[in-house]
Short mmCIF file of N, CA and C in Angstrom, two decimals:
data_model
loop_
_atom_site.label_atom_id
_atom_site.label_comp_id
_atom_site.label_asym_id
_atom_site.label_seq_id
_atom_site.Cartn_x
_atom_site.Cartn_y
_atom_site.Cartn_z
N MET A 639 147.21 188.97 29.83
CA MET A 639 147.20 187.39 29.83
C MET A 639 146.49 186.64 30.02
N GLU A 640 145.95 185.38 29.77
CA GLU A 640 144.81 184.19 29.11
C GLU A 640 144.64 183.81 30.64
N ARG A 641 143.16 183.63 30.97
CA ARG A 641 143.82 181.88 31.64
C ARG A 641 143.18 180.67 31.28
N LYS A 642 144.22 179.82 32.44
CA LYS A 642 143.60 178.32 31.35
C LYS A 642 142.87 177.85 31.46
N VAL A 643 142.44 176.59 30.49
CA VAL A 643 140.06 176.01 30.04
C VAL A 643 140.40 176.02 32.26
N SER A 644 138.64 176.19 32.36
CA SER A 644 138.51 176.03 33.56
C SER A 644 138.52 174.74 33.82
N THR A 645 139.06 174.11 34.92
CA THR A 645 139.46 172.66 35.20
C THR A 645 138.39 172.71 36.90
N PRO A 646 137.79 171.86 36.78
CA PRO A 646 137.04 172.11 38.78
C PRO A 646 137.90 172.41 39.74
N GLU A 647 139.10 171.75 39.30
CA GLU A 647 140.10 171.92 40.57
C GLU A 647 140.54 173.00 39.72
N ARG A 648 141.36 174.30 39.27
CA ARG A 648 141.07 175.45 38.96
C ARG A 648 139.95 176.04 39.65
N GLU A 649 138.94 176.04 39.46
CA GLU A 649 137.75 176.62 40.33
C GLU A 649 137.99 176.52 41.78
N ARG A 650 138.02 175.49 42.60
CA ARG A 650 138.46 175.68 43.70
C ARG A 650 139.46 176.32 44.58
N LYS A 651 141.14 176.49 43.41
CA LYS A 651 141.71 176.62 43.77
C LYS A 651 141.43 178.73 44.03
N ARG A 652 141.19 179.02 42.44
CA ARG A 652 140.77 180.36 42.09
C ARG A 652 139.19 180.59 43.28
N THR A 653 138.58 179.99 43.85
CA THR A 653 137.49 180.60 45.11
C THR A 653 137.89 181.02 45.82
N TYR A 654 138.64 179.61 45.89
CA TYR A 654 140.09 179.83 47.60
C TYR A 654 140.35 181.05 47.75
N GLU A 655 141.45 181.29 46.74
CA GLU A 655 142.39 182.66 46.68
C GLU A 655 140.89 183.70 46.71
N GLU A 656 140.06 184.02 46.30
CA GLU A 656 138.80 184.60 46.40
C GLU A 656 138.57 185.11 47.51
N LYS A 657 138.79 184.10 48.55
CA LYS A 657 138.22 183.93 49.89
C LYS A 657 139.15 184.21 50.73
N HIS A 658 140.42 183.77 50.44
CA HIS A 658 141.83 184.15 51.42
C HIS A 658 142.88 185.11 51.09
N ARG A 659 142.70 185.82 49.96
CA ARG A 659 143.60 186.46 50.02
C ARG A 659 143.85 188.11 50.28
N ASP A 660 142.48 188.66 51.44
CA ASP A 660 143.19 189.30 52.41
C ASP A 660 143.96 188.86 53.92
N GLU A 661 143.42 188.33 53.85
CA GLU A 661 144.10 187.13 55.41
C GLU A 661 145.62 186.69 54.76
N ARG A 662 145.98 186.39 53.65
CA ARG A 662 147.49 185.90 53.40
C ARG A 662 147.51 186.93 53.30
N LYS A 663 147.71 188.42 52.92
CA LYS A 663 148.05 189.12 52.69
C LYS A 663 148.44 189.96 53.89
N ALA A 664 147.56 190.18 55.00
CA ALA A 664 147.46 190.06 55.99
C ALA A 664 148.57 189.82 57.41
N LYS A 665 148.95 188.33 57.06
CA LYS A 665 149.50 187.63 57.50
C LYS A 665 150.97 187.90 56.58
N CYS A 666 151.36 188.46 55.62
CA CYS A 666 153.03 188.00 54.78
C CYS A 666 152.85 189.05 54.43
N LYS A 667 154.44 189.28 54.04
CA LYS A 667 155.12 189.91 53.10
C LYS A 667 156.11 189.52 52.57
N VAL A 668 155.55 189.54 50.71
CA VAL A 668 156.43 189.25 50.16
C VAL A 668 157.74 190.63 49.78
N TRP A 669 159.19 190.74 49.79
CA TRP A 669 159.16 191.68 49.30
C TRP A 669 159.76 191.68 48.09
N GLY A 670 159.48 192.67 46.79
CA GLY A 670 159.61 192.33 46.01
C GLY A 670 160.96 192.79 45.45
N THR A 671 162.48 191.98 45.32
CA THR A 671 163.79 192.67 45.37
C THR A 671 164.44 192.12 44.54
N SER A 672 165.62 193.03 43.81
CA SER A 672 166.41 192.49 42.79
C SER A 672 167.39 192.61 43.84
N VAL A 673 168.71 191.28 43.21
CA VAL A 673 169.89 191.63 42.91
C VAL A 673 171.10 191.10 42.29
N ASP A 674 171.99 191.72 41.94
CA ASP A 674 172.92 191.06 41.02
C ASP A 674 172.90 189.73 40.93
N ARG A 675 172.68 188.84 39.82
CA ARG A 675 172.54 187.00 39.67
C ARG A 675 174.27 186.60 40.13
N LYS A 676 175.05 187.19 40.11
CA LYS A 676 176.65 186.60 39.89
C LYS A 676 176.68 186.36 42.12
N TRP A 677 176.42 187.69 42.15
CA TRP A 677 176.17 187.58 44.03
C TRP A 677 174.86 187.00 44.06
N ALA A 678 173.79 186.88 43.93
CA ALA A 678 172.92 186.04 43.98
C ALA A 678 173.08 184.77 44.59
N ASP A 679 173.88 184.27 43.37
CA ASP A 679 174.00 183.17 42.66
C ASP A 679 175.18 182.15 44.34
N GLU A 680 175.80 183.07 44.70
CA GLU A 680 177.32 182.99 45.47
C GLU A 680 176.25 182.98 47.08
N ILE A 681 175.14 183.90 46.95
CA ILE A 681 174.68 183.64 48.28
C ILE A 681 174.32 182.67 48.08
N ASP A 682 173.18 181.89 46.95
CA ASP A 682 171.98 181.19 47.63
C ASP A 682 173.20 179.53 47.60
N GLU A 683 174.86 180.21 46.70
CA GLU A 683 175.44 178.01 46.66
C GLU A 683 175.56 178.08 48.47
N PHE A 684 176.08 179.49 49.16
CA PHE A 684 176.30 179.49 50.57
C PHE A 684 175.72 179.27 51.25
N LEU A 685 174.38 179.31 51.29
CA LEU A 685 172.64 179.30 51.93
C LEU A 685 172.97 177.94 52.62
N LYS A 686 172.85 176.87 50.82
CA LYS A 686 172.44 175.14 50.65
C LYS A 686 173.65 175.12 51.23
N LYS A 687 175.15 175.22 51.20
CA LYS A 687 176.00 174.55 51.86
C LYS A 687 175.58 174.07 53.12
N HIS A 688 175.89 175.55 54.03
CA HIS A 688 175.59 175.65 55.95
C HIS A 688 173.93 175.57 56.21
N GLY A 689 173.26 175.08 55.31
CA GLY A 689 171.92 174.55 55.44
C GLY A 689 171.34 176.08 55.62
N ILE A 690 171.22 176.79 55.30
CA ILE A 690 170.67 178.50 56.48
C ILE A 690 169.17 179.02 55.10
N THR A 691 168.20 179.45 56.21
CA THR A 691 167.30 179.62 55.32
C THR A 691 167.35 181.45 54.46
N LYS A 692 166.41 181.73 53.43
CA LYS A 692 166.60 182.71 53.71
C LYS A 692 166.14 184.48 54.84
N VAL A 693 165.05 183.29 54.96
CA VAL A 693 163.96 184.55 55.62
C VAL A 693 165.01 183.89 57.26
N ALA A 694 166.08 183.53 57.59
CA ALA A 694 167.13 183.36 58.43
C ALA A 694 168.14 184.12 58.53
N VAL A 695 168.66 184.31 57.01
CA VAL A 695 169.51 185.65 57.09
C VAL A 695 168.88 187.07 57.00
N ILE A 696 167.60 187.01 56.39
CA ILE A 696 166.73 188.66 57.04
C ILE A 696 166.83 188.56 59.06
N ALA A 697 166.44 187.75 59.65
CA ALA A 697 166.62 187.43 60.53
C ALA A 697 167.53 188.21 61.38
N ALA A 698 168.78 187.72 60.85
CA ALA A 698 169.94 187.60 61.39
C ALA A 698 170.28 188.97 61.58
N GLY A 699 170.31 189.71 59.96
CA GLY A 699 170.34 190.46 59.53
C GLY A 699 169.77 191.71 60.12
N PHE A 700 168.35 191.99 60.39
CA PHE A 700 167.95 192.62 60.93
C PHE A 700 168.40 192.96 62.53
N GLU A 701 168.47 191.75 63.18
CA GLU A 701 168.99 191.83 64.40
C GLU A 701 170.28 192.53 64.55
N ALA A 702 171.64 192.04 63.33
CA ALA A 702 172.48 192.85 63.42
C ALA A 702 171.97 194.42 63.38
N LEU A 703 171.32 194.68 62.92
CA LEU A 703 171.46 196.65 62.68
C LEU A 703 170.54 197.02 63.19
N LYS A 704 169.41 196.13 63.91
CA LYS A 704 168.98 196.86 65.27
C LYS A 704 170.24 197.24 66.14
N GLU A 705 170.96 195.58 66.74
CA GLU A 705 172.42 196.44 67.90
C GLU A 705 172.76 197.71 68.03
N GLN A 706 172.87 197.59 66.34
CA GLN A 706 173.97 198.28 65.57
C GLN A 706 173.30 199.77 65.91
N PHE A 707 172.43 200.14 65.17
CA PHE A 707 171.54 201.17 65.44
C PHE A 707 171.02 201.72 66.94
N GLU A 708 170.44 200.57 67.77
CA GLU A 708 169.97 201.18 68.36
C GLU A 708 170.80 201.69 69.90
N PRO A 709 170.67 202.74 70.68
CA PRO A 709 171.34 203.36 71.29
C PRO A 709 171.32 202.22 72.77
N LYS A 710 172.94 202.48 73.65
CA LYS A 710 173.60 201.20 73.74
C LYS A 710 172.79 201.88 75.14
N ASP A 711 172.86 201.70 77.10
CA ASP A 711 172.83 201.67 77.64
C ASP A 711 173.62 202.27 78.51
N CYS A 712 173.43 203.17 79.07
CA CYS A 712 175.13 203.26 79.65
C CYS A 712 175.33 203.56 81.05
#
């Protein structure tokens, strides 16, 4: 892939990315995953209708799974 023509703004962004890449990668993680388009569209529509973010879905799902799989104190 060819780089676009360098401009001062693009050079500034490239320099910033070079300096902060490791810091950014240490802070956040991107999960590259795919789901069926029809299901994804249904999920997106539901989330938009209810004002829910995808991060909130992940957090709620993770908490529900932890409760399901962690041993209960008796």
